[in-house]
Coordinates of C-alpha atoms in Angstrom, one line a residue:
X153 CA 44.0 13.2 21.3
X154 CA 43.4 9.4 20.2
X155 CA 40.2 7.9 19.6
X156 CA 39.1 4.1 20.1
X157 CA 40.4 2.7 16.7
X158 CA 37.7 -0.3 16.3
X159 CA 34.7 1.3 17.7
X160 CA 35.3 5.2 15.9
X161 CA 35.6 2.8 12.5
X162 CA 32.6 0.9 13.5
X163 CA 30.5 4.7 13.8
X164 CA 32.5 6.3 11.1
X165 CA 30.8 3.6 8.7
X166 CA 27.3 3.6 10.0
X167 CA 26.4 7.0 11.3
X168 CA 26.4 8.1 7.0
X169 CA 24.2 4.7 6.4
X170 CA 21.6 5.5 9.3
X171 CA 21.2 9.3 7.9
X172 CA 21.5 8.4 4.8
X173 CA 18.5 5.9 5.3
X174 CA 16.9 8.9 6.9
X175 CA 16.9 11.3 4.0
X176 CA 16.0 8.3 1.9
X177 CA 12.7 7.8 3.7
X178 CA 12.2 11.6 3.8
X179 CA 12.4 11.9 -0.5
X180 CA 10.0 8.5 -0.5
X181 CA 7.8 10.5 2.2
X182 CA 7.5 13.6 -0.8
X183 CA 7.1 11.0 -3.3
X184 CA 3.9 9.2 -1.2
X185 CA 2.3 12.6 -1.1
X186 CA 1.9 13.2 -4.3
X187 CA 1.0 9.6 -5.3
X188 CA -1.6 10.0 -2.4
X189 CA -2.4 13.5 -3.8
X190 CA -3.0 12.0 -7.4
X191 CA -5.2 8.9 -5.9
X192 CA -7.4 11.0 -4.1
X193 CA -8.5 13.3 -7.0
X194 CA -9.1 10.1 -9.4
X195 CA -12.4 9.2 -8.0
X196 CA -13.3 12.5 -9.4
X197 CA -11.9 12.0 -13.1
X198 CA -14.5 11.2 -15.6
X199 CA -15.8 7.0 -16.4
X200 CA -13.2 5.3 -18.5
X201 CA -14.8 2.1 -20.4
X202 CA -12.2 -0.3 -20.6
X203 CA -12.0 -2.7 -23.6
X204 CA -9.7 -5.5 -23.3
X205 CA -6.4 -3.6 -24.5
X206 CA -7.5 -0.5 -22.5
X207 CA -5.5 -1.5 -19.0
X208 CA -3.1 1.0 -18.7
X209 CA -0.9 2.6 -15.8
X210 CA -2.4 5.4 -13.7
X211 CA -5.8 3.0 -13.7
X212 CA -5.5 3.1 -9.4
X213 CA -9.0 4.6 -8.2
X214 CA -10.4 5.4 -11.3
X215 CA -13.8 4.6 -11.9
X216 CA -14.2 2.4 -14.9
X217 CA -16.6 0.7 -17.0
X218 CA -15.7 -2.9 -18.1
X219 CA -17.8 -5.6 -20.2
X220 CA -17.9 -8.7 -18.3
X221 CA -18.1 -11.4 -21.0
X222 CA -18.4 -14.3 -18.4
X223 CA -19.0 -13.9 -14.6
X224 CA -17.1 -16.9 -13.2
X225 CA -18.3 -18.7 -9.4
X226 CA -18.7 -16.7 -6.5
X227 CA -16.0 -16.3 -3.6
X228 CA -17.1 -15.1 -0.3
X229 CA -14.4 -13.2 2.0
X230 CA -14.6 -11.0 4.6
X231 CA -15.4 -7.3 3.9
X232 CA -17.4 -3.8 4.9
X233 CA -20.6 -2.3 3.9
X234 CA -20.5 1.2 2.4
X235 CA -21.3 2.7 6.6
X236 CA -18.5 0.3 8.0
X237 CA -20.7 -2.6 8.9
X238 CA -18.8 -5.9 9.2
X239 CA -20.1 -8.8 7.2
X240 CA -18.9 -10.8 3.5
X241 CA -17.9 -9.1 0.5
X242 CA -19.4 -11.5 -2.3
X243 CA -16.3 -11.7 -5.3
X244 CA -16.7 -12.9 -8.8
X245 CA -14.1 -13.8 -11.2
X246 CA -15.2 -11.5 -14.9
X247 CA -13.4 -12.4 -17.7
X248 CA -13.0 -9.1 -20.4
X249 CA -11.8 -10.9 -23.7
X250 CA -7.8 -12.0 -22.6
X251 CA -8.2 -10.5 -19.2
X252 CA -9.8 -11.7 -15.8
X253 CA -10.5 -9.3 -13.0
X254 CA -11.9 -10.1 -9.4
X255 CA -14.7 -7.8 -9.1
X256 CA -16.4 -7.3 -5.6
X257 CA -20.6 -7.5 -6.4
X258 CA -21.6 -6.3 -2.9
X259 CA -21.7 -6.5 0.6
X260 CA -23.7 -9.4 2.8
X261 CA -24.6 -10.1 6.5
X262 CA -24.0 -14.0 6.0
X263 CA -21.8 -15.7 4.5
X264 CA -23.8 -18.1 1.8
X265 CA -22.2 -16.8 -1.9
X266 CA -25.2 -15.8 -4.4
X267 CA -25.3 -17.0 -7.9
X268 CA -23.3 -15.3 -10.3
X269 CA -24.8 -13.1 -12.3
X270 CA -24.6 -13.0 -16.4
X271 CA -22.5 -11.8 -18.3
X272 CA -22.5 -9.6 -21.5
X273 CA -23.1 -6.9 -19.1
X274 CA -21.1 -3.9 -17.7
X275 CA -20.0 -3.4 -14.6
X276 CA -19.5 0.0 -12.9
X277 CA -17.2 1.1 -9.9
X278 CA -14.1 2.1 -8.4
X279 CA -10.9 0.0 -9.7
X280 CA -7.7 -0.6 -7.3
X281 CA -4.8 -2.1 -7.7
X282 CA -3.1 -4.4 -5.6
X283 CA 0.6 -3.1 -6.0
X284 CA 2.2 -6.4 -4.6
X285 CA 0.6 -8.6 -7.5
X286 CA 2.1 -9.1 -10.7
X287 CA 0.5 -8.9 -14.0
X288 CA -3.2 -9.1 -15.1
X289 CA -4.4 -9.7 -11.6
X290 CA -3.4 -7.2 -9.7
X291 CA -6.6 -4.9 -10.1
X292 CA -10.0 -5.5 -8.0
X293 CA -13.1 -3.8 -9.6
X294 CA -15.6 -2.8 -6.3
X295 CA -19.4 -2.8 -8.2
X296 CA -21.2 0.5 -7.5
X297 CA -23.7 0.6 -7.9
X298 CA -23.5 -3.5 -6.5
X299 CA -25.0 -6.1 -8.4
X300 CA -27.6 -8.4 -7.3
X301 CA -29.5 -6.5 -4.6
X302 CA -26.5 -6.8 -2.7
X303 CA -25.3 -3.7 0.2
X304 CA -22.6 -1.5 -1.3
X305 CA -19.4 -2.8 -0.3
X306 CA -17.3 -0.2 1.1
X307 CA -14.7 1.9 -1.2
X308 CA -11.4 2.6 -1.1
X309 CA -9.9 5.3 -0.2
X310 CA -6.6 6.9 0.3
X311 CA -6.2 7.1 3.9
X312 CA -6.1 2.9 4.1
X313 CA -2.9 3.3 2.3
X314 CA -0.1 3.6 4.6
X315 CA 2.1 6.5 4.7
X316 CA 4.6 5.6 7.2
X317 CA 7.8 6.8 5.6
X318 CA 8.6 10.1 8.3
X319 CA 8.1 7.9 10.9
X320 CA 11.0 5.9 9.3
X321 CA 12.8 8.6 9.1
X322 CA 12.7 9.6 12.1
X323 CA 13.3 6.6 13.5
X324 CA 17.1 6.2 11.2
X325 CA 17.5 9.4 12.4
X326 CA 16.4 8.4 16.0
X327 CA 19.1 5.4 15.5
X328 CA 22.2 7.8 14.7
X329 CA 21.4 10.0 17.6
X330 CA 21.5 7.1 20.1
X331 CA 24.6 5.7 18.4
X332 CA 26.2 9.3 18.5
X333 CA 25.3 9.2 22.3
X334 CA 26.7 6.1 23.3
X335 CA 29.8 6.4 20.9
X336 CA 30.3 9.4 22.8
X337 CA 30.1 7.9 26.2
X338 CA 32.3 5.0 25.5
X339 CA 35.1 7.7 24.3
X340 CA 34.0 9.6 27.1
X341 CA 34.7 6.3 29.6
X342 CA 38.0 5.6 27.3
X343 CA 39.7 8.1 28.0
X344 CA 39.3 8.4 31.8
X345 CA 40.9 4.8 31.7
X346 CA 43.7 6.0 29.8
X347 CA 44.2 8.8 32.4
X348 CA 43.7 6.8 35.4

C-alpha cells in the first residue's frame, strides 16, 4: 500500500527530532533535580570566608564571609523584606582586593539610598549567582544579618529557580502525538481519494 511521498518524508524526519527533544528535556529534568537538590542543602554547609582568590565553582547559596575593602555608592532597586513585604532593596558595590561584588545591605519601605557604609569590614550572608552573567560579576552577596539598621532583605531560595523542563517534555512529546494524528488523518483522507 503506498504512502504520501512528500508528507510521510516530512514526518519520517521530525517525529525522531520532537522525541528526541522530549527525552532531551527529560535527562535535563534529572539533571535540575539534583542541582536543585545540591542548592537547597548549601544554606546548611558551614561559613566559607572568602579571600580574594577564594571564588570558586559550587559557591551558589553558600553562606560566605567576604572583607569589603571599599563599599562603593548605593543603588536602590526593587526588592522583598525577609516576610515578603514589597519595598527597595538598598545595593552596594564591595570591592574584595581584584574582585567587585554587588551585595544587597537590606530591605527599605522608601526608596531614598542610605550612605554607604565603611569598609574594612566583613560582610555575612547568603551568596547567589546569576548564571546568565559572565565573569566576576555574576555573584550577588544578600547581608544577613543586613547592614545599617536596614529590614532583612528576603533570601533566596530554590523554589524561585525554575524547573520547567517535564513540562517541555511533555509538550515535544505532546507535539509528535498531534503530528502522528494528523499525519495519520491525511493518509487516512489519501487514500479514500485514491479509491474514489
Amino acid at each position: 500500500m503506498k504512502l504520501p511521498l512528500v508528507p510521510t518524508i516530512m514526518v519520517a524526519l521530525a517525529l525522531p527530532i520532537l522525541l528526541a527533544l522530549g527525552v532531551w528535556q527529560l535527562g535535563r529534568a534529572e539533571e535540575k533535580a539534583a542541582m536543585l537538590q545540591a542548592l537547597a542543602a548549601a544554606p546548611g554547609a558551614p561559613e566559607l570566608v572568602l579571600g580574594p582568590d577564594d571564588w570558586t565553582e559550587g559557591l551558589d547559596f553558600r553562606r560566605v564571609a567576604i572583607n569589603c575593602r571599599a563599599i562603593g555608592p548605593v543603588s536602590v532597586r526593587a526588592g522583598r523584606r525577609a516576610d515578603g513585604a514589597s519595598g527597595f532593596a538598598q545595593f552596594a558595590r564591595c570591592a574584595t582586593g581584584d574582585r567587585h561584588i554587588d551585595v544587597n545591605l537590606g530591605w527599605s519601605p522608601r526608596p531614598d539610598p542610605v550612605n554607604a557604609p565603611d569598609g574594612g569590614k566583613a560582610v555575612r550572608g547568603l551568596l547567589r549567582e546569576d548564571r546568565r552573567a559572565v565573569g566576576d560579576d555574576r555573584y550577588v552577596l544578600i547581608a544577613d544579618p543586613p547592614l545599617l539598621s536596614l529590614a532583612a532583605s528576603r533570601l533566596p531560595t530554590v523554589e524561585d529557580i525554575p524547573d520547567n523542563h517535564t513540562a517541555y517534555a511533555v509538550q515535544w512529546f505532546g507535539f509528535a502525538i498531534v503530528l502522528t494524528v494528523i499525519y495519520g488523518i491525511y493518509v487516512r483522507g489519501w487514500w479514500r481519494r485514491g479509491q474514489a
